[in-house]
XYZ file of N, CA and C in Angstrom:
720
model
N 0.934 -1.023 0.061
C -0.295 -0.232 -0.045
C 0.631 0.934 -0.121
N 2.024 1.718 1.170
C 2.583 2.401 1.197
C 3.656 2.321 -0.716
N 4.070 1.309 -0.472
C 4.741 1.663 -2.106
C 4.399 1.896 -3.083
N 3.242 2.170 -3.430
C 2.413 1.851 -4.738
C 2.187 4.289 -4.050
N 1.956 4.251 -2.664
C 1.314 5.341 -2.473
C 3.084 6.259 -2.923
N 3.698 5.995 -2.525
C 5.142 6.595 -2.625
C 5.445 6.044 -4.504
N 5.142 5.466 -4.758
C 5.648 5.445 -6.265
C 4.719 6.826 -6.987
N 3.126 6.513 -6.741
C 2.464 7.576 -7.191
C 2.766 9.178 -6.883
N 3.740 9.620 -5.817
C 3.793 11.177 -5.878
C 5.037 10.634 -6.709
N 5.435 10.241 -7.392
C 6.570 10.900 -8.161
C 6.479 11.467 -10.001
N 5.408 11.152 -9.484
C 4.375 11.359 -10.889
C 3.352 12.653 -10.895
N 2.437 12.060 -9.550
C 1.467 13.222 -9.945
C 1.154 13.517 -8.112
N 0.658 14.775 -8.094
C 0.391 15.435 -6.678
C 0.410 15.096 -5.506
N 0.386 15.267 -4.475
C 0.016 14.928 -2.618
C -1.050 14.637 -2.772
N -1.925 16.105 -2.989
C -2.858 15.993 -2.797
C -4.019 15.078 -3.448
N -3.761 14.496 -4.654
C -4.048 14.460 -5.946
C -4.670 12.805 -5.396
N -3.180 11.665 -4.987
C -2.357 10.962 -4.219
C -3.266 10.857 -3.152
N -3.501 11.643 -2.451
C -3.876 10.938 -0.818
C -5.704 11.398 -1.473
N -6.139 11.879 -2.193
C -8.027 11.694 -2.279
C -7.590 10.553 -3.721
N -7.227 10.158 -4.166
C -7.273 8.761 -4.984
C -7.284 7.233 -4.106
N -5.952 7.768 -3.208
C -5.785 6.193 -2.303
C -7.213 6.143 -1.064
N -7.670 7.647 -0.823
C -8.608 7.197 -0.568
C -10.616 6.930 -0.500
N -9.894 6.600 -1.631
C -11.107 6.159 -2.722
C -11.449 4.261 -1.900
N -10.536 3.517 -1.607
C -10.552 2.551 -0.653
C -11.277 2.233 0.245
N -10.650 3.087 1.506
C -11.376 3.156 2.269
C -13.071 3.554 1.938
N -12.773 4.440 1.189
C -14.731 4.971 1.400
C -15.126 4.263 0.845
N -14.817 3.536 -0.134
C -15.955 2.085 -0.951
C -15.893 0.606 -0.069
N -15.087 0.814 1.389
C -15.609 -0.222 2.453
C -16.738 0.283 3.205
N -15.864 1.142 3.853
C -17.496 2.850 4.588
C -18.344 2.341 4.142
N -19.020 2.763 2.029
C -19.764 2.532 1.909
C -20.621 0.882 1.911
N -20.139 0.103 1.392
C -20.923 -1.500 1.470
C -20.974 -1.459 2.327
N -19.872 -1.647 4.020
C -20.155 -1.980 5.215
C -21.330 -0.618 6.416
N -21.471 0.542 5.414
C -22.443 1.016 6.655
C -23.285 0.932 6.547
N -24.063 0.976 7.576
C -25.595 1.025 7.915
C -26.836 1.725 8.416
N -26.260 2.680 8.920
C -26.719 3.980 9.565
C -27.084 4.634 8.691
N -27.933 5.422 8.657
C -28.089 6.583 7.782
C -27.189 7.741 7.947
N -26.725 8.065 9.342
C -25.768 9.897 9.546
C -25.032 8.693 8.719
N -24.107 7.535 8.747
C -22.877 7.688 7.655
C -22.938 7.567 6.321
N -24.247 7.048 5.815
C -24.086 8.069 4.300
C -23.820 9.553 4.512
N -24.403 10.014 5.284
C -24.115 11.938 5.653
C -22.758 11.724 5.516
N -21.934 11.364 6.411
C -20.773 11.128 6.454
C -19.630 10.720 5.067
N -20.553 9.932 4.158
C -19.819 9.574 3.311
C -20.235 9.768 1.632
N -21.487 10.944 1.795
C -21.252 11.981 1.323
C -20.515 13.551 1.303
N -20.860 13.651 2.430
C -19.064 14.577 2.665
C -17.834 14.831 2.079
N -17.693 13.319 2.373
C -16.332 13.211 1.913
C -16.475 12.885 0.667
N -16.793 12.046 -0.131
C -17.176 12.540 -1.600
C -17.114 13.673 -2.318
N -18.011 14.866 -1.915
C -17.666 15.814 -1.886
C -16.646 16.994 -2.041
N -15.930 16.125 -0.456
C -14.457 17.280 -0.301
C -13.514 15.850 -0.961
N -13.221 14.246 -1.828
C -12.825 14.308 -2.893
C -12.997 15.146 -4.154
N -14.377 14.886 -4.335
C -14.716 15.848 -5.819
C -14.039 17.075 -5.735
N -13.193 17.809 -4.801
C -12.937 19.142 -5.053
C -11.374 18.787 -5.025
N -10.815 18.366 -4.300
C -9.370 17.831 -4.615
C -9.504 17.265 -6.219
N -10.315 16.560 -6.618
C -9.542 15.802 -7.867
C -10.008 16.434 -8.901
N -8.815 16.011 -10.435
C -8.891 16.980 -11.528
C -10.000 16.783 -11.921
N -11.511 17.371 -12.281
C -12.380 17.207 -13.229
C -12.591 17.641 -13.800
N -13.125 16.621 -15.818
C -13.274 16.952 -17.139
C -11.623 17.108 -17.371
N -11.626 17.727 -18.195
C -10.263 17.708 -19.308
C -9.174 18.258 -18.439
N -9.121 18.590 -17.057
C -7.816 18.814 -16.431
C -6.665 17.314 -15.849
N -7.882 16.173 -15.964
C -7.409 15.539 -16.071
C -6.071 14.456 -16.663
N -6.152 15.224 -17.171
C -5.678 15.002 -19.093
C -4.079 15.504 -19.008
N -3.904 16.151 -17.835
C -2.441 16.063 -17.064
C -2.285 16.031 -16.531
N -2.587 14.488 -15.876
C -1.467 13.446 -14.812
C -1.187 12.664 -15.628
N -0.148 11.768 -15.071
C 0.240 10.847 -15.524
C -0.680 9.699 -15.494
N -0.863 8.304 -16.064
C -2.309 7.968 -15.624
C -1.070 6.624 -14.966
N 0.181 6.041 -14.792
C 0.688 5.470 -14.625
C 0.482 5.953 -12.955
N 0.827 6.640 -12.456
C 0.920 7.784 -11.238
C -0.572 7.663 -10.645
N -1.537 7.434 -11.623
C -3.346 7.292 -11.488
C -3.428 6.528 -11.014
N -2.954 4.828 -11.284
C -2.389 3.682 -11.036
C -1.822 3.224 -9.745
N -1.252 4.291 -9.734
C -0.484 3.737 -8.804
C -1.052 3.652 -7.274
N -1.867 5.388 -7.201
C -2.657 5.442 -6.234
C -3.676 4.882 -5.930
N -4.408 4.109 -7.039
C -5.320 3.255 -6.890
C -5.687 2.292 -6.346
N -3.899 1.523 -6.870
C -3.580 0.428 -6.167
C -3.222 0.675 -4.964
N -2.780 1.813 -4.302
C -2.397 1.708 -2.688
C -4.101 1.832 -1.932
N -4.930 2.111 -2.945
C -6.662 2.527 -1.951
C -6.645 1.261 -2.247
N -6.578 0.012 -2.915
C -7.193 -0.688 -2.572
C -6.302 -1.461 -1.974
N -5.678 -1.386 -1.853
C -4.177 -2.023 -1.038
C -5.073 -1.435 0.670
N -5.346 -0.446 0.982
C -5.672 0.283 2.381
C -6.875 -0.215 2.149
N -8.342 -1.052 1.599
C -9.437 -1.492 1.397
C -9.012 -2.676 2.540
N -8.350 -3.614 1.565
C -7.833 -4.936 2.247
C -7.263 -4.809 3.460
N -6.457 -3.644 3.719
C -6.618 -4.149 5.252
C -6.856 -3.688 6.112
N -7.847 -2.860 5.721
C -8.895 -2.675 6.416
C -9.812 -4.250 6.791
N -10.298 -4.720 5.629
C -11.252 -5.862 6.029
C -10.582 -6.644 6.402
N -9.475 -7.257 6.309
C -9.003 -8.520 6.428
C -7.631 -8.026 8.113
N -7.748 -6.880 8.211
C -7.237 -6.795 9.418
C -7.815 -6.576 10.259
N -9.135 -6.390 10.130
C -10.100 -6.666 11.248
C -10.374 -7.666 12.009
N -10.327 -8.717 10.498
C -10.407 -10.674 10.943
C -8.662 -10.818 11.648
N -8.149 -10.439 11.070
C -7.122 -10.711 12.294
C -6.564 -10.018 13.370
N -7.106 -9.223 13.698
C -7.294 -8.959 14.939
C -7.541 -9.388 16.072
N -8.614 -10.260 15.529
C -9.606 -10.818 15.895
C -9.002 -12.051 16.476
N -8.170 -12.523 15.682
C -7.096 -13.686 15.962
C -5.811 -13.679 16.587
N -5.531 -12.442 16.462
C -3.776 -12.407 16.566
C -4.064 -10.707 17.488
N -4.855 -10.065 17.707
C -4.480 -9.044 18.616
C -3.874 -8.003 18.323
N -2.682 -7.670 18.612
C -1.915 -6.334 18.820
C -0.561 -6.828 17.830
N -0.494 -8.231 17.918
C 0.522 -8.759 17.319
C 0.203 -9.182 15.912
N -0.997 -8.537 15.188
C -0.945 -8.529 13.771
C -0.357 -7.337 12.769
N -0.082 -6.194 13.555
C 0.535 -5.384 12.979
C 1.808 -5.355 13.062
N 2.341 -6.205 13.722
C 4.004 -6.505 14.195
C 3.881 -7.584 12.741
N 3.099 -8.150 12.487
C 3.433 -9.532 11.777
C 2.911 -9.204 10.648
N 2.036 -8.102 9.936
C 2.194 -7.956 8.767
C 3.348 -7.119 8.504
N 4.122 -6.309 9.586
C 4.672 -4.932 8.874
C 6.044 -6.044 8.776
N 6.453 -7.162 9.310
C 8.135 -8.118 9.123
C 7.024 -8.453 7.856
N 6.021 -8.840 7.416
C 6.105 -9.593 6.610
C 6.168 -8.630 4.897
N 5.837 -7.136 5.593
C 6.325 -6.718 4.286
C 7.816 -5.893 4.164
N 8.257 -5.515 5.657
C 9.171 -5.777 5.222
C 10.678 -7.878 4.519
N 10.064 -7.947 4.605
C 10.659 -9.593 3.859
C 10.512 -8.571 2.197
N 9.347 -8.590 2.217
C 9.214 -8.541 1.360
C 9.979 -7.468 -0.058
N 9.715 -5.874 0.746
C 10.107 -4.976 0.741
C 11.137 -4.654 0.821
N 12.367 -5.002 1.168
C 13.581 -4.860 1.646
C 14.622 -5.112 0.240
N 14.307 -6.821 0.066
C 14.876 -6.938 -1.664
C 14.654 -5.949 -2.466
N 13.532 -5.297 -2.792
C 13.110 -4.515 -3.504
C 13.381 -3.144 -3.392
N 13.888 -2.969 -2.389
C 14.807 -1.247 -2.332
C 16.496 -1.728 -2.656
N 16.668 -2.851 -2.390
C 17.899 -2.682 -1.946
C 18.254 -3.368 -3.506
N 17.435 -3.692 -4.771
C 17.378 -3.680 -6.189
C 17.826 -2.571 -6.465
N 16.805 -1.339 -5.734
C 16.703 -0.113 -6.260
C 17.774 1.127 -5.706
N 18.478 0.727 -5.208
C 19.269 1.189 -4.872
C 20.624 0.664 -4.361
N 21.968 1.318 -4.178
C 23.147 0.227 -3.156
C 22.778 0.138 -1.701
N 23.659 -0.863 -0.721
C 24.075 -1.217 0.213
C 24.168 0.049 0.637
N 25.470 0.559 0.046
C 26.410 2.065 0.943
C 24.816 2.685 0.653
N 23.901 3.141 0.176
C 23.020 4.221 0.554
C 22.018 4.122 1.421
N 21.009 2.567 0.994
C 20.299 2.064 2.252
C 20.628 2.397 4.061
N 21.906 1.891 4.035
C 22.811 1.801 5.537
C 23.358 3.073 5.653
N 23.612 4.748 4.567
C 24.028 5.570 5.105
C 23.940 6.027 6.480
N 24.348 6.701 7.090
C 23.300 7.441 8.448
C 23.718 8.443 8.374
N 23.379 8.895 7.169
C 22.551 10.354 5.976
C 20.787 9.796 5.629
N 21.007 8.854 5.360
C 19.491 8.313 5.011
C 18.652 7.117 5.747
N 19.655 6.326 6.904
C 19.228 5.583 7.813
C 18.047 6.206 8.844
N 18.237 7.174 9.540
C 17.483 7.353 10.506
C 16.223 8.363 9.640
N 16.754 9.145 8.520
C 15.059 9.948 7.977
C 14.794 8.671 7.920
N 15.064 7.447 7.585
C 13.490 5.786 6.538
C 13.072 5.103 8.239
N 14.180 5.446 8.986
C 13.367 5.088 10.410
C 12.145 5.816 10.986
N 12.182 6.809 10.297
C 11.202 8.106 10.890
C 9.935 8.371 9.986
N 10.348 7.484 8.756
C 9.314 7.321 7.703
C 8.681 5.763 8.133
N 9.410 5.141 9.031
C 8.701 3.465 9.205
C 7.672 4.198 9.975
N 7.628 4.930 11.162
C 6.910 5.253 12.145
C 6.357 5.742 12.087
N 6.728 6.909 11.432
C 5.542 7.914 11.464
C 4.199 7.404 10.403
N 4.790 6.843 9.113
C 3.995 6.373 8.324
C 3.382 4.560 8.480
N 3.522 3.943 9.381
C 2.946 2.734 8.981
C 3.314 2.179 11.017
N 4.207 1.922 11.164
C 3.848 1.820 12.810
C 2.728 2.885 13.460
N 2.257 3.729 14.070
C 2.079 4.325 14.862
C 0.722 4.458 13.557
N -0.033 5.316 13.206
C -0.682 4.865 12.297
C -1.715 3.590 12.248
N -0.320 2.490 11.655
C -1.350 0.761 11.868
C -2.090 0.658 13.385
N -1.086 0.945 13.979
C -1.857 1.446 15.493
C -2.618 1.889 15.790
N -3.084 2.930 15.552
C -4.081 3.503 15.870
C -5.533 2.936 15.302
N -4.969 2.424 14.617
C -5.933 1.034 12.707
C -6.359 0.688 14.176
N -5.567 -0.246 14.656
C -6.116 -1.957 15.266
C -7.124 -1.670 16.361
N -6.185 -0.203 16.719
C -7.098 0.127 18.539
C -8.843 1.009 18.090
N -9.334 1.420 16.398
C -9.956 1.395 16.230
C -11.021 0.667 15.818
N -10.229 -0.459 15.514
C -10.797 -1.894 14.979
C -11.452 -2.502 16.034
N -10.530 -2.877 17.423
C -10.820 -3.758 18.377
C -12.499 -2.996 19.250
N -12.410 -4.488 19.598
C -14.146 -3.746 20.565
C -13.480 -3.649 22.090
N -11.925 -3.982 22.530
C -12.086 -3.802 23.661
C -10.487 -4.333 23.759
N -9.451 -4.071 25.299
C -8.398 -4.834 25.236
C -8.574 -5.519 26.336
N -7.941 -6.661 26.806
C -7.549 -7.234 27.609
C -6.015 -7.753 27.742
N -5.534 -6.726 28.557
C -4.427 -7.900 29.191
C -4.318 -9.368 29.878
N -3.838 -10.018 28.948
C -3.226 -11.345 29.525
C -2.216 -11.385 30.462
N -1.744 -12.652 31.210
C -0.581 -12.300 32.097
C 0.769 -11.971 30.799
N 1.636 -11.432 31.312
C 2.844 -11.310 30.558
C 4.318 -10.579 30.915
N 4.954 -9.974 29.929
C 5.803 -9.194 30.537
C 6.116 -7.809 30.242
N 6.757 -7.168 29.967
C 6.943 -5.618 30.016
C 6.330 -5.352 28.546
N 6.422 -6.095 27.230
C 5.489 -5.873 26.246
C 4.465 -5.459 26.339
N 3.467 -6.768 27.469
C 1.995 -6.188 27.399
C 2.150 -4.901 28.151
N 2.639 -4.916 29.306
C 2.862 -3.801 30.813
C 2.437 -2.534 29.868
N 3.697 -2.383 28.570
C 3.284 -1.664 27.249
C 2.368 -0.831 27.056
N 1.782 -2.414 26.213
C 0.525 -1.767 25.395
C -0.853 -1.620 26.006
N -0.322 -2.133 27.716
C -1.449 -1.991 28.433
C -1.647 -0.145 28.832
N -0.445 -0.118 29.126
C -0.626 1.539 29.518
C -0.635 2.111 28.286
N -0.177 2.245 27.861
C -0.534 2.665 26.120
C -2.188 3.414 26.035
N -3.010 1.438 25.600
C -4.130 2.082 25.958
C -4.584 2.107 26.933
N -4.445 2.503 28.250
C -5.210 3.006 29.862
C -5.180 4.850 29.386
N -3.766 4.870 28.738
C -3.407 6.675 28.660
C -4.043 7.062 28.156
N -4.354 6.323 26.708
C -5.039 6.897 25.925
C -6.390 7.454 25.928
N -7.373 6.238 26.509
C -8.623 6.710 26.934
C -8.123 8.223 28.135
N -7.068 8.078 29.247
C -7.101 9.307 29.726
C -7.819 10.358 29.432
N -7.284 10.239 27.573
C -6.797 11.432 27.145
C -7.806 11.805 26.037
N -9.016 10.266 26.293
C -9.962 10.583 25.725
C -10.033 10.314 23.908
N -8.728 9.182 23.367
C -8.332 9.224 22.060
C -9.901 8.096 22.132
N -10.083 7.330 22.651
C -10.833 6.052 22.641
C -11.928 6.086 24.187
N -12.600 5.372 23.980
C -14.222 5.274 24.669
C -14.538 3.657 25.259
N -13.342 2.769 24.954
C -13.622 1.258 24.232
C -12.841 1.074 25.681
N -13.640 -0.650 26.317
C -13.263 -0.593 27.346
C -11.733 -1.854 28.021
N -11.427 -1.577 29.101
C -9.962 -2.248 29.078
C -10.196 -3.376 30.181
N -9.606 -4.507 30.166
C -9.849 -5.397 30.813
C -8.494 -5.802 31.267
N -8.245 -6.529 32.545
C -6.960 -6.949 33.221
C -7.319 -8.641 33.497
N -6.863 -9.458 33.208
C -7.215 -11.065 32.739
C -6.072 -11.375 34.393
N -6.393 -11.479 35.557
C -6.252 -11.780 36.882
C -5.694 -13.000 37.001
N -4.910 -13.891 36.148
C -5.022 -15.749 36.194
C -4.696 -15.071 37.001
N -4.877 -16.222 38.733
C -3.929 -16.382 40.175
C -3.650 -15.746 40.314
N -3.773 -14.268 40.766
C -4.105 -13.614 41.435
C -2.578 -12.626 40.395
N -2.109 -13.043 38.974
C -1.264 -12.507 38.472
C -0.873 -10.495 38.804
N -1.788 -10.177 38.746
C -1.915 -8.683 38.305
C -2.235 -7.941 39.420
N -2.066 -8.860 40.659
C -2.200 -7.935 42.554
C -0.643 -6.757 42.829
N 0.208 -7.093 42.412
C 0.801 -6.343 42.165
C 0.658 -4.605 41.491
N 0.263 -5.299 40.265
C 0.175 -3.920 39.326
C -0.805 -2.932 39.827
N -2.226 -4.014 40.687
C -3.187 -3.259 41.308
C -2.722 -2.255 42.130
N -1.758 -3.317 42.815
C -1.457 -2.143 44.449
C -0.756 -1.422 44.223
N -0.182 -1.074 42.766
C 1.148 -0.132 42.424
C 0.090 1.357 41.831
N -1.262 0.680 41.527
C -2.343 1.868 41.064
C -2.860 2.651 41.775
N -3.062 1.698 42.999
C -4.057 2.409 44.044
C -2.184 3.272 44.781
N -2.039 2.682 44.479
C -0.643 3.909 45.046
C -0.249 5.150 44.217
N -0.794 4.951 43.127
C -0.880 5.622 42.202
C -1.769 6.950 42.956
N -2.522 6.176 42.550
C -3.764 7.264 43.209
C -3.708 7.900 44.827
N -3.039 7.119 45.233
C -2.812 7.771 47.210
C -1.782 8.833 46.866
N -0.943 8.955 45.580
C 0.274 10.123 45.502
C 0.236 11.447 44.413
N -1.570 10.757 44.340
C -2.346 11.664 43.827
C -1.810 11.946 41.938
N -0.723 10.605 41.759
C -0.179 11.018 40.316
C -0.880 10.265 38.949
N -2.898 9.799 39.795
C -3.659 8.457 38.814
C -4.502 9.663 39.410
N -5.684 9.957 38.570
C -7.598 10.645 39.475
C -8.355 9.526 40.072
N -8.940 9.571 40.988
C -9.334 8.873 41.588
C -10.105 7.900 40.635
N -10.981 8.708 39.410
C -11.456 7.802 38.404
C -11.256 6.881 37.868
N -9.741 7.575 37.616
C -9.273 6.524 36.855
C -8.687 5.012 37.611
N -9.138 4.974 38.906
C -8.580 3.612 39.516
C -8.923 2.775 39.555
N -10.508 2.369 39.170
C -11.315 1.497 38.352
C -11.181 1.395 36.978
N -10.676 2.153 35.982
C -10.849 2.091 34.481
C -11.027 0.861 34.070
N -9.607 0.170 34.432
C -9.092 -0.733 33.658
C -10.157 -2.709 34.690
N -10.957 -3.157 33.834
C -11.821 -3.576 34.732
C -11.217 -5.191 34.838
N -11.158 -5.473 36.188
C -10.257 -6.563 36.471
C -10.968 -8.057 37.172
N -11.227 -9.285 36.255
C -11.843 -10.111 36.575
C -10.738 -11.631 36.837
N -10.528 -12.252 36.993
C -10.043 -13.927 37.015
C -10.764 -15.089 36.160
N -12.388 -14.644 35.750
C -13.323 -15.310 35.058
C -13.136 -14.392 33.404
N -12.749 -15.166 32.520
C -13.096 -14.247 31.165
C -14.399 -14.139 30.746
N -15.495 -15.414 31.085
C -16.601 -14.552 31.335
C -17.526 -13.187 31.730
N -16.929 -13.279 32.650
C -17.642 -12.269 33.674
C -16.580 -11.317 33.167
N -15.902 -10.945 32.813
C -14.688 -10.393 31.690
C -15.562 -9.539 30.532
N -15.771 -10.316 30.418
C -16.825 -9.775 28.674
C -17.930 -9.288 29.038
N -18.646 -9.566 30.640
C -20.142 -9.843 30.476
C -19.767 -7.891 31.366
N -19.126 -7.765 31.791
C -18.535 -6.487 32.112
C -18.272 -4.864 31.289
N -17.921 -5.657 30.172
C -17.822 -5.188 29.261
C -18.822 -4.478 28.511
N -20.234 -5.123 28.133
C -21.013 -4.718 27.679
C -21.261 -3.779 28.312
N -21.413 -3.553 30.072
C -21.720 -2.153 30.223
C -20.614 -0.892 30.753
N -20.170 -1.371 30.202
C -18.588 -0.928 30.493
C -18.856 0.941 29.804
N -18.442 1.523 30.993
C -19.100 3.702 30.641
C -17.726 4.171 30.765
N -16.967 4.150 29.883
C -15.761 5.263 29.936
C -16.022 6.283 31.045
N -15.012 6.576 31.821
C -14.595 8.058 32.551
C -15.001 8.897 31.726
N -16.037 10.496 32.516
C -15.548 11.817 31.795
C -14.769 12.695 31.815
N -14.288 12.925 33.075
C -12.876 13.660 33.004
C -11.718 12.806 32.503
N -11.650 13.813 32.181
C -10.007 13.355 30.989
C -8.510 13.919 32.084
N -7.538 13.609 31.402
C -6.084 14.501 32.389
C -5.991 15.349 32.197
N -6.484 15.861 31.190
C -6.607 17.572 31.438
C -7.196 18.366 31.584
N -8.394 18.073 32.327
C -9.547 18.630 32.931
C -8.958 19.234 34.185
N -9.564 20.329 34.544
C -8.583 20.843 35.391
C -10.242 20.954 36.713
């Protein structure tokens, strides 16, 4: 998806490339929407695309190959949404890592063929490449996986689990999502973490309303039952 998008930028303007690529998720939204209000937003998006895209004779000035690259990127985006949601239900947050790893194995050799190893591993280029990887892939894909999820459950694990738990907990605090967050406290595995959360509240590092924002249960059935009735705290960390 990103590879085709960058190829499109070589021959067509950025705004047009973005508009053409956006036709992919727009198509998914059109075919999956069920509420009347959804179609209102779709109409507004189409109107915005109509303002961005060169309609009529102006389109003849665009490179056809660049247009195909941008539309191909849109198809890839649509497929990512459809299959990413299914994969996310089976593999959770690991879906993004697995997908990015597969993409790296496919496109790294292509990059090596199109340039020299000295250029790819140059200290003047490598930091820029890493920044692009984070901003154009890792961070947006993480946000999309969070958007696709119905909720989050922390199973017993290590530092990676704690990092992901802290991330979705904090994003709920600042209002980036209002989805339930659960702790599967098997054999009281997370009791030290719960004690630390209490300590944060006592020391005024965490607002009282967040003490029980994470639903803690030892039974998966009870945990999911509480997910159904979850209401996110109204106060945010930036409220006074």
